[in-house]
Amino acid sequence: TFKKSALPEQVVVGKNGWLFKGGHQLDVHRGKFQLSEKELQQTVQEILRRKNEIEAMGAKFYLSIAPLKANIYPENLPDNTVPLNPITYTQQLIHAIQEEGITYIDLFDLMASLKEEQLLYLKTDHHWNDFASKNAAEHILKRIRQDFPTLPKGNLKDFRTEQVEYDGMSLAQMIGMEEVLKDTFVILHEKENKQIKSLSHNYPIPHDFPFKEEYVVKTKIEGSELPKIMVARESFATPFTKIFP
């Protein structure tokens, strides 16, 4: 059985064919880093600044954090990966922003409740799959719908699930094991056409950003009078661009 990583600081070999991102991401999961009171307040104040600017334009502000794969599947980490602190700086931040009245939409409990139903993360990459992303998007929309009741209710029946096996993804590729460690993609195919039209934009894209077509995604549902939504995101939320109505 393959048990050792050629890049132990970057890729951690777990149990049952699972690979995890090492370095900073694993240290965050273990609670190695703690925010000082000054750092915590600086971060919260920056979030509050953005919230206030957005609300001054007549919009609502919501914040959500995608769980790390290690948060949801700790049982597949190697036995020598143990917590270093009872709380992580992610938990510190969540507690602090909730105290400030920032609307935080939790995804940690959601993912934990879904893991027995379906595979949620890629075994050989650090991202979640389409099934997890779809459920996260609908969970977020469920909260937003409390403020904007005209938003339609999402339903997994609008999608067809497909499981496809591929060669190992980024973490397996980093250690040259992509042909040995296979991965299963859970892909959601939309069953109906929602008349989504791509729109042009003039937002500047950094010249060194590798996925330029994903940096800004602007779409519109033809004939719709639904409220507008803007998502400031990173790679975990890229699938939201095809899932949000």
PDB file of C-alpha atoms in Angstrom:
ATOM      1  CA  THR A   1       0.000   0.000   0.000  1.00  0.00           C
ATOM      2  CA  PHE A   2       1.217   3.487  -0.913  1.00  0.00           C
ATOM      3  CA  LYS A   3       1.881   5.259   2.408  1.00  0.00           C
ATOM      4  CA  LYS A   4       4.648   7.823   1.916  1.00  0.00           C
ATOM      5  CA  SER A   5       4.595  11.132   0.059  1.00  0.00           C
ATOM      6  CA  ALA A   6       7.441  12.289  -2.159  1.00  0.00           C
ATOM      7  CA  LEU A   7       6.548  15.848  -1.047  1.00  0.00           C
ATOM      8  CA  PRO A   8       5.523  15.408   2.608  1.00  0.00           C
ATOM      9  CA  GLU A   9       5.336  19.162   3.271  1.00  0.00           C
ATOM     10  CA  GLN A  10       2.896  19.668   0.396  1.00  0.00           C
ATOM     11  CA  VAL A  11       0.956  16.409   0.056  1.00  0.00           C
ATOM     12  CA  VAL A  12      -0.121  14.226   2.978  1.00  0.00           C
ATOM     13  CA  VAL A  13      -0.956  10.593   2.287  1.00  0.00           C
ATOM     14  CA  GLY A  14      -4.022   9.608   4.257  1.00  0.00           C
ATOM     15  CA  LYS A  15      -6.028   6.429   4.638  1.00  0.00           C
ATOM     16  CA  ASN A  16      -8.198   4.651   2.064  1.00  0.00           C
ATOM     17  CA  GLY A  17      -6.579   6.336  -0.937  1.00  0.00           C
ATOM     18  CA  TRP A  18      -7.150   9.886   0.344  1.00  0.00           C
ATOM     19  CA  LEU A  19      -4.610  12.665  -0.173  1.00  0.00           C
ATOM     20  CA  PHE A  20      -4.637  15.953   1.731  1.00  0.00           C
ATOM     21  CA  LYS A  21      -2.959  19.280   1.149  1.00  0.00           C
ATOM     22  CA  GLY A  22      -0.106  19.727   3.600  1.00  0.00           C
ATOM     23  CA  GLY A  23       1.639  22.878   4.733  1.00  0.00           C
ATOM     24  CA  HIS A  24      -0.470  25.852   5.735  1.00  0.00           C
ATOM     25  CA  GLN A  25      -3.829  24.237   4.945  1.00  0.00           C
ATOM     26  CA  LEU A  26      -3.207  21.248   7.205  1.00  0.00           C
ATOM     27  CA  ASP A  27      -1.783  23.527   9.893  1.00  0.00           C
ATOM     28  CA  VAL A  28      -5.024  25.549   9.796  1.00  0.00           C
ATOM     29  CA  HIS A  29      -7.044  22.364  10.317  1.00  0.00           C
ATOM     30  CA  ARG A  30      -4.835  21.317  13.249  1.00  0.00           C
ATOM     31  CA  GLY A  31      -5.139  24.726  14.913  1.00  0.00           C
ATOM     32  CA  LYS A  32      -1.433  25.525  14.695  1.00  0.00           C
ATOM     33  CA  PHE A  33      -2.139  29.200  14.022  1.00  0.00           C
ATOM     34  CA  GLN A  34      -4.096  31.446  16.364  1.00  0.00           C
ATOM     35  CA  LEU A  35      -5.108  35.020  15.623  1.00  0.00           C
ATOM     36  CA  SER A  36      -4.023  37.603  18.153  1.00  0.00           C
ATOM     37  CA  GLU A  37      -6.736  39.953  19.395  1.00  0.00           C
ATOM     38  CA  LYS A  38      -5.262  42.686  17.180  1.00  0.00           C
ATOM     39  CA  GLU A  39      -5.233  40.462  14.079  1.00  0.00           C
ATOM     40  CA  LEU A  40      -8.755  39.275  14.788  1.00  0.00           C
ATOM     41  CA  GLN A  41     -10.095  42.809  15.165  1.00  0.00           C
ATOM     42  CA  GLN A  42      -8.298  43.985  12.024  1.00  0.00           C
ATOM     43  CA  THR A  43      -9.873  41.167  10.027  1.00  0.00           C
ATOM     44  CA  VAL A  44     -13.338  41.760  11.451  1.00  0.00           C
ATOM     45  CA  GLN A  45     -13.082  45.505  10.814  1.00  0.00           C
ATOM     46  CA  GLU A  46     -12.170  44.884   7.176  1.00  0.00           C
ATOM     47  CA  ILE A  47     -15.188  42.593   6.756  1.00  0.00           C
ATOM     48  CA  LEU A  48     -17.374  45.210   8.432  1.00  0.00           C
ATOM     49  CA  ARG A  49     -16.024  47.881   6.071  1.00  0.00           C
ATOM     50  CA  ARG A  50     -17.018  45.806   3.059  1.00  0.00           C
ATOM     51  CA  LYS A  51     -20.399  45.009   4.601  1.00  0.00           C
ATOM     52  CA  ASN A  52     -21.113  48.687   5.233  1.00  0.00           C
ATOM     53  CA  GLU A  53     -20.100  49.703   1.710  1.00  0.00           C
ATOM     54  CA  ILE A  54     -22.352  47.052   0.190  1.00  0.00           C
ATOM     55  CA  GLU A  55     -25.296  47.890   2.425  1.00  0.00           C
ATOM     56  CA  ALA A  56     -24.868  51.604   1.622  1.00  0.00           C
ATOM     57  CA  MET A  57     -25.718  50.651  -1.976  1.00  0.00           C
ATOM     58  CA  GLY A  58     -28.972  49.059  -0.836  1.00  0.00           C
ATOM     59  CA  ALA A  59     -27.751  45.458  -0.946  1.00  0.00           C
ATOM     60  CA  LYS A  60     -27.430  42.720   1.668  1.00  0.00           C
ATOM     61  CA  PHE A  61     -24.121  41.210   2.776  1.00  0.00           C
ATOM     62  CA  TYR A  62     -23.629  37.516   3.549  1.00  0.00           C
ATOM     63  CA  LEU A  63     -20.451  35.619   4.427  1.00  0.00           C
ATOM     64  CA  SER A  64     -19.779  31.898   4.144  1.00  0.00           C
ATOM     65  CA  ILE A  65     -16.624  29.799   4.525  1.00  0.00           C
ATOM     66  CA  ALA A  66     -16.012  26.529   2.675  1.00  0.00           C
ATOM     67  CA  PRO A  67     -14.776  23.756   4.999  1.00  0.00           C
ATOM     68  CA  LEU A  68     -11.402  22.196   4.329  1.00  0.00           C
ATOM     69  CA  LYS A  69     -11.490  18.575   3.230  1.00  0.00           C
ATOM     70  CA  ALA A  70      -9.716  17.638   6.472  1.00  0.00           C
ATOM     71  CA  ASN A  71     -12.549  19.278   8.465  1.00  0.00           C
ATOM     72  CA  ILE A  72     -15.106  16.919   6.930  1.00  0.00           C
ATOM     73  CA  TYR A  73     -13.037  13.739   6.503  1.00  0.00           C
ATOM     74  CA  PRO A  74     -10.618  13.750   9.482  1.00  0.00           C
ATOM     75  CA  GLU A  75     -10.999   9.971   9.772  1.00  0.00           C
ATOM     76  CA  ASN A  76      -8.976   9.641   6.542  1.00  0.00           C
ATOM     77  CA  LEU A  77      -6.026  11.653   7.827  1.00  0.00           C
ATOM     78  CA  PRO A  78      -2.966   9.684   8.982  1.00  0.00           C
ATOM     79  CA  ASP A  79      -2.978   8.773  12.674  1.00  0.00           C
ATOM     80  CA  ASN A  80      -0.072  11.125  13.424  1.00  0.00           C
ATOM     81  CA  THR A  81      -2.111  14.178  12.363  1.00  0.00           C
ATOM     82  CA  VAL A  82      -3.546  15.451  15.624  1.00  0.00           C
ATOM     83  CA  PRO A  83      -5.069  18.796  16.754  1.00  0.00           C
ATOM     84  CA  LEU A  84      -2.655  21.281  18.281  1.00  0.00           C
ATOM     85  CA  ASN A  85      -5.317  23.614  19.706  1.00  0.00           C
ATOM     86  CA  PRO A  86      -8.949  23.104  20.711  1.00  0.00           C
ATOM     87  CA  ILE A  87     -10.053  25.807  18.252  1.00  0.00           C
ATOM     88  CA  THR A  88      -8.741  26.972  14.878  1.00  0.00           C
ATOM     89  CA  TYR A  89      -8.387  30.544  13.691  1.00  0.00           C
ATOM     90  CA  THR A  90     -11.332  29.870  11.370  1.00  0.00           C
ATOM     91  CA  GLN A  91     -13.460  29.209  14.446  1.00  0.00           C
ATOM     92  CA  GLN A  92     -12.022  32.322  16.099  1.00  0.00           C
ATOM     93  CA  LEU A  93     -13.077  34.406  13.099  1.00  0.00           C
ATOM     94  CA  ILE A  94     -16.550  32.878  12.845  1.00  0.00           C
ATOM     95  CA  HIS A  95     -17.229  33.607  16.494  1.00  0.00           C
ATOM     96  CA  ALA A  96     -15.965  37.193  16.167  1.00  0.00           C
ATOM     97  CA  ILE A  97     -18.016  38.070  13.064  1.00  0.00           C
ATOM     98  CA  GLN A  98     -21.159  36.607  14.589  1.00  0.00           C
ATOM     99  CA  GLU A  99     -20.661  38.818  17.632  1.00  0.00           C
ATOM    100  CA  GLU A 100     -20.570  41.816  15.271  1.00  0.00           C
ATOM    101  CA  GLY A 101     -23.904  40.878  13.718  1.00  0.00           C
ATOM    102  CA  ILE A 102     -22.465  39.894  10.321  1.00  0.00           C
ATOM    103  CA  THR A 103     -24.724  37.364   8.613  1.00  0.00           C
ATOM    104  CA  TYR A 104     -22.647  34.185   8.490  1.00  0.00           C
ATOM    105  CA  ILE A 105     -23.992  31.115   6.663  1.00  0.00           C
ATOM    106  CA  ASP A 106     -22.455  27.944   8.098  1.00  0.00           C
ATOM    107  CA  LEU A 107     -21.457  25.103   5.755  1.00  0.00           C
ATOM    108  CA  PHE A 108     -19.489  22.948   8.201  1.00  0.00           C
ATOM    109  CA  ASP A 109     -22.506  21.241   9.783  1.00  0.00           C
ATOM    110  CA  LEU A 110     -24.151  20.902   6.376  1.00  0.00           C
ATOM    111  CA  MET A 111     -21.204  19.019   4.880  1.00  0.00           C
ATOM    112  CA  ALA A 112     -20.897  16.814   7.969  1.00  0.00           C
ATOM    113  CA  SER A 113     -24.578  15.869   7.642  1.00  0.00           C
ATOM    114  CA  LEU A 114     -24.217  15.001   3.940  1.00  0.00           C
ATOM    115  CA  LYS A 115     -21.052  12.887   4.004  1.00  0.00           C
ATOM    116  CA  GLU A 116     -22.880   9.611   4.625  1.00  0.00           C
ATOM    117  CA  GLU A 117     -25.227  10.303   1.716  1.00  0.00           C
ATOM    118  CA  GLN A 118     -22.682  11.003  -1.000  1.00  0.00           C
ATOM    119  CA  LEU A 119     -18.963  11.566  -1.572  1.00  0.00           C
ATOM    120  CA  LEU A 120     -18.365  15.307  -1.119  1.00  0.00           C
ATOM    121  CA  TYR A 121     -14.687  15.935  -1.840  1.00  0.00           C
ATOM    122  CA  LEU A 122     -12.200  14.653  -4.375  1.00  0.00           C
ATOM    123  CA  LYS A 123      -9.826  12.114  -2.866  1.00  0.00           C
ATOM    124  CA  THR A 124      -6.812  13.373  -4.835  1.00  0.00           C
ATOM    125  CA  ASP A 125      -7.563  17.119  -4.824  1.00  0.00           C
ATOM    126  CA  HIS A 126      -8.448  19.543  -2.029  1.00  0.00           C
ATOM    127  CA  HIS A 127     -11.720  20.761  -3.579  1.00  0.00           C
ATOM    128  CA  TRP A 128     -15.263  19.553  -3.049  1.00  0.00           C
ATOM    129  CA  ASN A 129     -17.296  18.076  -5.910  1.00  0.00           C
ATOM    130  CA  ASP A 130     -20.437  19.255  -7.705  1.00  0.00           C
ATOM    131  CA  PHE A 131     -22.769  17.496  -5.272  1.00  0.00           C
ATOM    132  CA  ALA A 132     -21.261  19.349  -2.308  1.00  0.00           C
ATOM    133  CA  SER A 133     -21.205  22.616  -4.235  1.00  0.00           C
ATOM    134  CA  LYS A 134     -24.858  22.299  -5.253  1.00  0.00           C
ATOM    135  CA  ASN A 135     -25.942  21.647  -1.673  1.00  0.00           C
ATOM    136  CA  ALA A 136     -23.781  24.497  -0.377  1.00  0.00           C
ATOM    137  CA  ALA A 137     -25.268  26.877  -2.947  1.00  0.00           C
ATOM    138  CA  GLU A 138     -28.828  25.889  -2.067  1.00  0.00           C
ATOM    139  CA  HIS A 139     -28.070  26.215   1.660  1.00  0.00           C
ATOM    140  CA  ILE A 140     -26.785  29.740   1.060  1.00  0.00           C
ATOM    141  CA  LEU A 141     -29.792  30.606  -1.090  1.00  0.00           C
ATOM    142  CA  LYS A 142     -32.133  29.266   1.580  1.00  0.00           C
ATOM    143  CA  ARG A 143     -30.797  31.900   3.974  1.00  0.00           C
ATOM    144  CA  ILE A 144     -30.815  34.661   1.352  1.00  0.00           C
ATOM    145  CA  ARG A 145     -34.410  33.710   0.487  1.00  0.00           C
ATOM    146  CA  GLN A 146     -35.468  34.831   3.969  1.00  0.00           C
ATOM    147  CA  ASP A 147     -34.654  38.381   2.840  1.00  0.00           C
ATOM    148  CA  PHE A 148     -35.617  37.920  -0.826  1.00  0.00           C
ATOM    149  CA  PRO A 149     -38.614  35.550  -0.922  1.00  0.00           C
ATOM    150  CA  THR A 150     -39.003  35.840  -4.705  1.00  0.00           C
ATOM    151  CA  LEU A 151     -35.890  33.702  -5.202  1.00  0.00           C
ATOM    152  CA  PRO A 152     -36.911  30.278  -6.561  1.00  0.00           C
ATOM    153  CA  LYS A 153     -36.310  27.194  -4.481  1.00  0.00           C
ATOM    154  CA  GLY A 154     -33.487  25.071  -5.811  1.00  0.00           C
ATOM    155  CA  ASN A 155     -34.026  21.339  -6.132  1.00  0.00           C
ATOM    156  CA  LEU A 156     -31.581  18.541  -6.858  1.00  0.00           C
ATOM    157  CA  LYS A 157     -34.260  17.058  -9.142  1.00  0.00           C
ATOM    158  CA  ASP A 158     -33.201  19.735 -11.639  1.00  0.00           C
ATOM    159  CA  PHE A 159     -29.908  17.862 -12.003  1.00  0.00           C
ATOM    160  CA  ARG A 160     -28.802  14.419 -13.080  1.00  0.00           C
ATOM    161  CA  THR A 161     -25.964  12.876 -11.064  1.00  0.00           C
ATOM    162  CA  GLU A 162     -23.123  11.082 -12.819  1.00  0.00           C
ATOM    163  CA  GLN A 163     -20.067   9.417 -11.303  1.00  0.00           C
ATOM    164  CA  VAL A 164     -17.002   9.285 -13.537  1.00  0.00           C
ATOM    165  CA  GLU A 165     -13.592   7.825 -12.719  1.00  0.00           C
ATOM    166  CA  TYR A 166     -10.506   9.809 -13.712  1.00  0.00           C
ATOM    167  CA  ASP A 167      -6.784   9.620 -13.136  1.00  0.00           C
ATOM    168  CA  GLY A 168      -5.723  11.218  -9.877  1.00  0.00           C
ATOM    169  CA  MET A 169      -5.992  14.991  -9.685  1.00  0.00           C
ATOM    170  CA  SER A 170      -3.655  17.771  -8.528  1.00  0.00           C
ATOM    171  CA  LEU A 171      -2.367  16.232  -5.292  1.00  0.00           C
ATOM    172  CA  ALA A 172      -1.703  12.877  -6.972  1.00  0.00           C
ATOM    173  CA  GLN A 173      -0.048  14.660  -9.903  1.00  0.00           C
ATOM    174  CA  MET A 174       2.255  16.563  -7.550  1.00  0.00           C
ATOM    175  CA  ILE A 175       3.735  13.282  -6.294  1.00  0.00           C
ATOM    176  CA  GLY A 176       3.623  11.479  -9.657  1.00  0.00           C
ATOM    177  CA  MET A 177       0.887   9.019  -8.624  1.00  0.00           C
ATOM    178  CA  GLU A 178      -1.989  10.113 -10.879  1.00  0.00           C
ATOM    179  CA  GLU A 179      -2.044   6.802 -12.747  1.00  0.00           C
ATOM    180  CA  VAL A 180      -2.001   4.784  -9.526  1.00  0.00           C
ATOM    181  CA  LEU A 181      -4.471   6.766  -7.403  1.00  0.00           C
ATOM    182  CA  LYS A 182      -7.728   7.122  -9.290  1.00  0.00           C
ATOM    183  CA  ASP A 183     -10.501   9.524  -8.327  1.00  0.00           C
ATOM    184  CA  THR A 184     -14.269   9.567  -8.700  1.00  0.00           C
ATOM    185  CA  PHE A 185     -15.973  12.729  -9.884  1.00  0.00           C
ATOM    186  CA  VAL A 186     -19.558  13.323  -8.817  1.00  0.00           C
ATOM    187  CA  ILE A 187     -20.893  15.548 -11.598  1.00  0.00           C
ATOM    188  CA  LEU A 188     -24.289  17.240 -11.715  1.00  0.00           C
ATOM    189  CA  HIS A 189     -25.764  17.828 -15.166  1.00  0.00           C
ATOM    190  CA  GLU A 190     -28.551  20.386 -15.329  1.00  0.00           C
ATOM    191  CA  LYS A 191     -31.709  18.848 -16.782  1.00  0.00           C
ATOM    192  CA  GLU A 192     -33.451  22.013 -17.882  1.00  0.00           C
ATOM    193  CA  ASN A 193     -32.242  25.064 -19.706  1.00  0.00           C
ATOM    194  CA  LYS A 194     -32.728  28.096 -17.503  1.00  0.00           C
ATOM    195  CA  GLN A 195     -32.145  30.490 -20.392  1.00  0.00           C
ATOM    196  CA  ILE A 196     -28.882  31.643 -18.880  1.00  0.00           C
ATOM    197  CA  LYS A 197     -27.040  34.125 -21.056  1.00  0.00           C
ATOM    198  CA  SER A 198     -23.393  35.075 -20.601  1.00  0.00           C
ATOM    199  CA  LEU A 199     -22.726  38.806 -20.495  1.00  0.00           C
ATOM    200  CA  SER A 200     -19.574  40.763 -21.249  1.00  0.00           C
ATOM    201  CA  HIS A 201     -17.733  42.765 -18.577  1.00  0.00           C
ATOM    202  CA  ASN A 202     -14.857  45.235 -18.396  1.00  0.00           C
ATOM    203  CA  TYR A 203     -13.489  44.241 -15.006  1.00  0.00           C
ATOM    204  CA  PRO A 204      -9.650  44.113 -15.134  1.00  0.00           C
ATOM    205  CA  ILE A 205      -8.166  40.619 -14.861  1.00  0.00           C
ATOM    206  CA  PRO A 206      -4.619  40.191 -13.468  1.00  0.00           C
ATOM    207  CA  HIS A 207      -2.277  39.228 -16.291  1.00  0.00           C
ATOM    208  CA  ASP A 208      -0.833  36.302 -14.326  1.00  0.00           C
ATOM    209  CA  PHE A 209      -4.193  34.795 -13.274  1.00  0.00           C
ATOM    210  CA  PRO A 210      -4.228  31.293 -14.879  1.00  0.00           C
ATOM    211  CA  PHE A 211      -7.991  30.824 -15.316  1.00  0.00           C
ATOM    212  CA  LYS A 212      -8.983  34.096 -16.920  1.00  0.00           C
ATOM    213  CA  GLU A 213     -12.379  32.861 -18.116  1.00  0.00           C
ATOM    214  CA  GLU A 214     -13.321  32.133 -14.488  1.00  0.00           C
ATOM    215  CA  TYR A 215     -12.060  35.353 -12.894  1.00  0.00           C
ATOM    216  CA  VAL A 216     -15.316  37.193 -13.595  1.00  0.00           C
ATOM    217  CA  VAL A 217     -18.473  35.363 -14.643  1.00  0.00           C
ATOM    218  CA  LYS A 218     -21.456  37.546 -15.462  1.00  0.00           C
ATOM    219  CA  THR A 219     -24.751  35.959 -16.443  1.00  0.00           C
ATOM    220  CA  LYS A 220     -28.428  36.770 -16.762  1.00  0.00           C
ATOM    221  CA  ILE A 221     -31.577  34.671 -16.952  1.00  0.00           C
ATOM    222  CA  GLU A 222     -33.527  35.903 -19.959  1.00  0.00           C
ATOM    223  CA  GLY A 223     -36.844  37.473 -19.022  1.00  0.00           C
ATOM    224  CA  SER A 224     -36.145  37.216 -15.284  1.00  0.00           C
ATOM    225  CA  GLU A 225     -36.904  39.943 -12.771  1.00  0.00           C
ATOM    226  CA  LEU A 226     -35.131  38.173  -9.913  1.00  0.00           C
ATOM    227  CA  PRO A 227     -32.851  40.203  -7.608  1.00  0.00           C
ATOM    228  CA  LYS A 228     -29.225  40.468  -8.674  1.00  0.00           C
ATOM    229  CA  ILE A 229     -26.555  38.567  -6.779  1.00  0.00           C
ATOM    230  CA  MET A 230     -22.798  39.164  -6.742  1.00  0.00           C
ATOM    231  CA  VAL A 231     -20.475  36.501  -5.347  1.00  0.00           C
ATOM    232  CA  ALA A 232     -16.914  37.432  -4.358  1.00  0.00           C
ATOM    233  CA  ARG A 233     -15.328  33.991  -4.340  1.00  0.00           C
ATOM    234  CA  GLU A 234     -12.340  31.750  -4.674  1.00  0.00           C
ATOM    235  CA  SER A 235     -12.047  28.378  -6.389  1.00  0.00           C
ATOM    236  CA  PHE A 236     -14.460  26.504  -4.098  1.00  0.00           C
ATOM    237  CA  ALA A 237     -17.328  28.720  -5.204  1.00  0.00           C
ATOM    238  CA  THR A 238     -16.583  28.663  -8.944  1.00  0.00           C
ATOM    239  CA  PRO A 239     -19.306  25.992  -9.493  1.00  0.00           C
ATOM    240  CA  PHE A 240     -21.822  28.417  -7.938  1.00  0.00           C
ATOM    241  CA  THR A 241     -21.767  30.340 -11.214  1.00  0.00           C
ATOM    242  CA  LYS A 242     -23.705  27.522 -12.890  1.00  0.00           C
ATOM    243  CA  ILE A 243     -25.814  26.595  -9.872  1.00  0.00           C
ATOM    244  CA  PHE A 244     -27.196  29.901  -8.665  1.00  0.00           C
ATOM    245  CA  PRO A 245     -30.458  30.749 -10.474  1.00  0.00           C
TER     246      PRO A 245
END
